Structures are given as C-alpha cells and as structure tokens.
Short mmCIF file of C-alpha atoms in Angstrom, two decimals:
data_model
loop_
_atom_site.label_atom_id
_atom_site.label_comp_id
_atom_site.label_asym_id
_atom_site.label_seq_id
_atom_site.Cartn_x
_atom_site.Cartn_y
_atom_site.Cartn_z
CA MET A 1 -20.70 -53.05 -67.28
CA ASP A 2 -18.85 -50.48 -69.38
CA GLN A 3 -20.85 -47.41 -70.20
CA ILE A 4 -21.39 -46.67 -73.88
CA THR A 5 -20.28 -43.11 -74.39
CA GLY A 6 -21.41 -40.66 -77.02
CA SER A 7 -18.01 -41.03 -78.66
CA SER A 8 -18.46 -44.81 -78.89
CA VAL A 9 -21.88 -44.40 -80.45
CA ARG A 10 -20.47 -42.01 -83.05
CA GLN A 11 -17.64 -44.43 -83.86
CA ILE A 12 -20.09 -47.29 -84.33
CA SER A 13 -22.32 -45.06 -86.47
CA HIS A 14 -19.37 -43.93 -88.62
CA PHE A 15 -18.22 -47.53 -89.09
CA ALA A 16 -21.71 -48.65 -90.12
CA ALA A 17 -21.99 -45.77 -92.59
CA PHE A 18 -18.52 -46.56 -94.00
CA ARG A 19 -19.42 -50.22 -94.41
CA ARG A 20 -22.67 -49.36 -96.20
CA ARG A 21 -20.77 -47.06 -98.59
CA TRP A 22 -18.12 -49.75 -99.18
CA LEU A 23 -20.74 -52.41 -99.88
CA ARG A 24 -22.67 -50.09 -102.21
CA ALA A 25 -19.49 -49.18 -104.09
CA PHE A 26 -18.61 -52.86 -104.37
CA ALA A 27 -22.06 -53.72 -105.69
CA CYS A 28 -21.75 -50.99 -108.32
CA ALA A 29 -18.30 -52.29 -109.28
CA ALA A 30 -19.88 -55.72 -109.81
CA ILE A 31 -22.52 -54.33 -112.16
CA LEU A 32 -20.96 -56.18 -115.09
CA LEU A 33 -21.38 -59.44 -113.18
CA LEU A 34 -17.71 -60.29 -113.52
CA PRO A 35 -16.27 -63.47 -111.96
CA LEU A 36 -14.83 -61.68 -108.94
CA GLN A 37 -12.35 -63.39 -106.64
CA PHE A 38 -13.31 -63.65 -103.00
CA MET A 39 -11.36 -63.85 -99.77
CA SER A 40 -11.52 -67.13 -97.88
CA GLY A 41 -10.74 -67.84 -94.25
CA GLN A 42 -7.37 -69.21 -95.36
CA ASP A 43 -6.16 -65.89 -96.74
CA HIS A 44 -3.51 -64.90 -94.23
CA GLY A 45 -2.09 -61.42 -94.24
CA SER A 46 -4.95 -59.91 -96.22
CA ARG A 47 -6.26 -56.67 -94.80
CA SER A 48 -9.99 -56.32 -94.41
CA GLY A 49 -11.45 -54.66 -97.49
CA GLU A 50 -8.82 -55.87 -99.97
CA LYS A 51 -11.11 -58.63 -101.18
CA PRO A 52 -14.77 -59.19 -100.42
CA SER A 53 -16.02 -62.45 -98.95
CA GLU A 54 -17.85 -65.09 -100.98
CA TYR A 55 -21.26 -63.99 -99.73
CA GLU A 56 -20.56 -60.30 -100.17
CA ILE A 57 -19.97 -61.08 -103.85
CA LYS A 58 -23.06 -63.27 -104.03
CA ALA A 59 -25.13 -60.54 -102.37
CA ALA A 60 -23.90 -58.05 -104.98
CA PHE A 61 -24.82 -60.52 -107.73
CA LEU A 62 -28.37 -60.88 -106.37
CA LEU A 63 -28.78 -57.11 -106.43
CA ASN A 64 -27.37 -56.85 -109.94
CA PHE A 65 -29.54 -59.66 -111.28
CA THR A 66 -32.52 -57.37 -110.67
CA LYS A 67 -31.06 -54.94 -113.22
CA PHE A 68 -30.88 -57.54 -116.01
CA ILE A 69 -34.27 -59.24 -115.65
CA VAL A 70 -37.60 -58.19 -117.13
CA TRP A 71 -40.48 -59.36 -114.94
CA PRO A 72 -43.99 -59.95 -116.32
CA ARG A 73 -46.18 -56.87 -116.44
CA GLY A 74 -48.10 -56.48 -113.20
CA ALA A 75 -45.94 -59.04 -111.38
CA ASN A 76 -45.62 -56.69 -108.42
CA ALA A 77 -48.67 -54.82 -107.20
CA GLU A 78 -48.39 -51.06 -106.82
CA GLY A 79 -47.12 -50.07 -103.40
CA ASN A 80 -45.63 -53.48 -102.62
CA PRO A 81 -41.88 -53.97 -102.10
CA PHE A 82 -39.72 -56.13 -104.34
CA ASN A 83 -38.90 -59.09 -102.09
CA ILE A 84 -35.66 -61.06 -102.21
CA CYS A 85 -36.62 -64.17 -100.27
CA ILE A 86 -34.00 -66.37 -98.58
CA VAL A 87 -34.99 -70.03 -98.16
CA GLY A 88 -33.79 -71.57 -94.90
CA GLU A 89 -30.60 -70.36 -93.24
CA ASN A 90 -29.43 -66.90 -94.30
CA PRO A 91 -25.73 -67.13 -95.32
CA PHE A 92 -25.48 -63.39 -96.01
CA GLY A 93 -25.93 -62.11 -92.47
CA LEU A 94 -26.65 -58.37 -92.72
CA THR A 95 -24.65 -57.92 -95.93
CA LEU A 96 -27.55 -58.39 -98.35
CA HIS A 97 -29.74 -56.00 -96.31
CA GLN A 98 -26.99 -53.38 -96.43
CA ILE A 99 -26.33 -53.74 -100.16
CA VAL A 100 -30.00 -53.42 -101.20
CA GLU A 101 -30.74 -50.54 -98.83
CA GLY A 102 -32.25 -47.70 -100.84
CA GLU A 103 -32.32 -49.75 -104.08
CA LYS A 104 -35.48 -50.21 -106.17
CA VAL A 105 -36.81 -52.43 -108.95
CA ASP A 106 -39.25 -50.64 -111.27
CA GLY A 107 -39.96 -48.17 -108.47
CA HIS A 108 -40.44 -50.84 -105.79
CA PRO A 109 -38.04 -50.73 -102.81
CA ILE A 110 -36.06 -53.94 -102.37
CA VAL A 111 -36.66 -55.83 -99.13
CA VAL A 112 -34.88 -58.99 -97.91
CA ARG A 113 -37.17 -61.54 -96.27
CA SER A 114 -36.84 -65.03 -94.83
CA TRP A 115 -38.92 -67.75 -96.47
CA PRO A 116 -41.26 -69.36 -95.72
CA GLY A 117 -42.77 -66.05 -94.83
CA PRO A 118 -44.60 -64.17 -97.55
CA PRO A 119 -46.21 -66.30 -100.29
CA ALA A 120 -43.70 -67.35 -102.96
CA SER A 121 -45.73 -65.36 -105.49
CA SER A 122 -44.72 -62.16 -103.66
CA CYS A 123 -41.00 -62.92 -104.07
CA GLY A 124 -39.19 -61.32 -106.97
CA ILE A 125 -36.12 -63.48 -106.32
CA LEU A 126 -36.06 -66.71 -104.34
CA PHE A 127 -32.57 -67.68 -103.15
CA ILE A 128 -32.07 -71.33 -102.17
CA GLY A 129 -28.82 -71.96 -100.32
CA LYS A 130 -26.70 -75.11 -100.15
CA PRO A 131 -28.12 -76.56 -96.90
CA TYR A 132 -31.67 -76.80 -98.30
CA ARG A 133 -32.34 -80.39 -99.39
CA GLU A 134 -35.81 -80.37 -100.97
CA VAL A 135 -34.79 -78.19 -103.91
CA GLY A 136 -36.68 -80.09 -106.61
CA ALA A 137 -39.93 -80.23 -104.66
CA LEU A 138 -39.73 -76.52 -103.84
CA LEU A 139 -38.95 -75.45 -107.42
CA SER A 140 -41.91 -77.44 -108.74
CA GLU A 141 -44.24 -75.28 -106.62
CA ILE A 142 -42.83 -71.84 -107.45
CA PRO A 143 -45.28 -69.73 -109.48
CA GLU A 144 -44.41 -67.79 -112.63
CA GLY A 145 -42.67 -64.45 -112.33
CA VAL A 146 -40.18 -65.51 -109.65
CA LEU A 147 -36.45 -65.71 -110.42
CA THR A 148 -34.92 -68.71 -108.66
CA VAL A 149 -31.25 -68.57 -107.69
CA GLY A 150 -29.39 -71.42 -106.00
CA GLU A 151 -26.02 -72.91 -105.15
CA SER A 152 -26.42 -76.69 -105.50
CA ASP A 153 -24.53 -78.45 -108.29
CA ASP A 154 -27.72 -79.81 -109.87
CA PHE A 155 -29.79 -76.65 -109.38
CA LEU A 156 -30.40 -76.04 -113.09
CA LYS A 157 -31.22 -79.69 -113.77
CA ARG A 158 -33.89 -79.50 -111.07
CA GLY A 159 -35.49 -76.52 -112.80
CA GLY A 160 -33.68 -73.58 -111.21
CA MET A 161 -32.85 -70.53 -113.31
CA ILE A 162 -29.48 -69.21 -112.09
CA ALA A 163 -26.90 -71.31 -110.28
CA LEU A 164 -24.05 -69.57 -108.48
CA ALA A 165 -20.83 -71.55 -108.65
CA ILE A 166 -17.25 -71.31 -107.39
CA GLU A 167 -14.45 -71.71 -109.90
CA ASN A 168 -10.86 -71.03 -108.83
CA ARG A 169 -12.16 -69.03 -105.86
CA ARG A 170 -14.22 -66.85 -108.16
CA VAL A 171 -17.99 -66.58 -108.16
CA ARG A 172 -19.45 -67.55 -111.52
CA PHE A 173 -23.01 -68.33 -112.54
CA ASP A 174 -24.82 -70.62 -114.96
CA VAL A 175 -28.22 -69.91 -116.49
CA ASN A 176 -31.19 -72.07 -117.44
CA ALA A 177 -32.78 -69.77 -120.00
CA ARG A 178 -35.56 -72.25 -120.77
CA ALA A 179 -36.73 -72.29 -117.14
CA ALA A 180 -36.68 -68.48 -116.99
CA ALA A 181 -38.69 -68.16 -120.21
CA LYS A 182 -41.22 -70.69 -118.92
CA ALA A 183 -41.69 -68.49 -115.85
CA GLY A 184 -42.29 -65.44 -118.04
CA LEU A 185 -38.97 -63.77 -117.24
CA GLY A 186 -36.89 -61.93 -119.81
CA LEU A 187 -33.11 -62.25 -119.50
CA SER A 188 -30.91 -59.47 -120.79
CA SER A 189 -28.34 -60.46 -123.42
CA ARG A 190 -25.80 -58.67 -121.24
CA LEU A 191 -26.54 -61.15 -118.46
CA LEU A 192 -26.32 -64.15 -120.77
CA ASN A 193 -23.07 -62.95 -122.32
CA VAL A 194 -21.23 -63.02 -118.98
CA ALA A 195 -22.74 -66.29 -117.73
CA ARG A 196 -20.36 -69.24 -117.57
CA THR A 197 -22.89 -71.47 -119.37
CA VAL A 198 -26.40 -70.95 -120.73
CA GLU A 199 -28.80 -73.87 -121.12
CA GLY A 200 -31.85 -73.76 -123.36
CA GLN A 201 -31.02 -70.47 -125.05
CA THR A 202 -33.13 -69.75 -128.12
CA GLN A 203 -31.07 -68.70 -131.08
CA PRO A 204 -32.22 -65.43 -132.72
#
C-alpha cells in the first residue's frame, strides 16, 4: 500500500480548501437566483470549473432561499441549528455541506441532515428529490414553518412550495405562494420576481 506523505496530505488539504472557496464564491454569485446554466455529462471539452453541475447550482439555490424567506417568530429554538433536511437519497453528495459551511440563518448555523432523522418540525427546509414517490402523503404531514422544495413536475400541485425545474439546461424554479403563506412563511418580493412562475400570489 502506498504511504500517504505529508506532501500528499497538504495537497489534499489545499484542494479541499480551494473547492470550498470556489463553491462559496459560486453560491454568492447565485445570490440573485438567476437561471444559471449547468454542465452535463455530455459536455465534452469543458474544463472543470467552467460550469457548475446541476446539483451544485441546486445546492446554491437552497442556501440562497434561506436569505429570501421569513420564518415564523420562534420557529427555531435558541441554540438549535437551522436544518436543511434531505428526504431519501442525497443527490448533492458533499456539495451542499460544503456550500453551507459557516453560514447562518438568523444566527443559527446551517446543518444538512438526512430525513427521516430529526422531526420534520425541526427542519427549516425539507428537500424532496425526484426518486421519492410518496410526495403528496409526505407534504400533507409537514407542519407549519417548514419550506418544502422539490423536483417533481407536479410538486406544486401536491402542495409543495418551491419546485426546481430544468429549462434549456438551466435551473429555474416555480413558487406556490399560497402554500408558503399557509405554512406561515413570508416570501421576499425579490424571490418572487425571479421565479419562473408564481401560483397563488396575493396582489397588493
């Protein structure tokens, strides 16, 4: 077995630090929630770093959603983390962990958790990926104060709040404002203005 030298450890450490900085810079660049284009496995000749992957963009969106949502007062007990809960298989790998590292929501450090795990009431965001089949049943049991984000085509019709979608290899999102309001969540006008569609929006 090859021995891991001090030089190798430093190279791995430097690469990890570089990747964290790159992901953080990318997340900041996505602060306006723009429909960013992602790199697919069919992109030949693209150098790593030219374009982020689909789930790097989606991870950045999840982080940025926290900056445009007002949660009910007292939704997160003092001293508890702000949990982003992933239902079923985690499509982000370590990317979401790396992007949220050091980030906070109203003073609460952001933590990525698998679900089921903590009670749904302790999740600030509940992400439901494509493979999960019982979306409607799950959404009907989610308590108030939890932002639900999904990928299925009928996610909003089933009662979800934000649906991530792919359009011309760009990540877009649609919003069910009525479902968010019912859960006691306030959506920033800045978020609504860059959504592809908004359902149930109350006119001022």
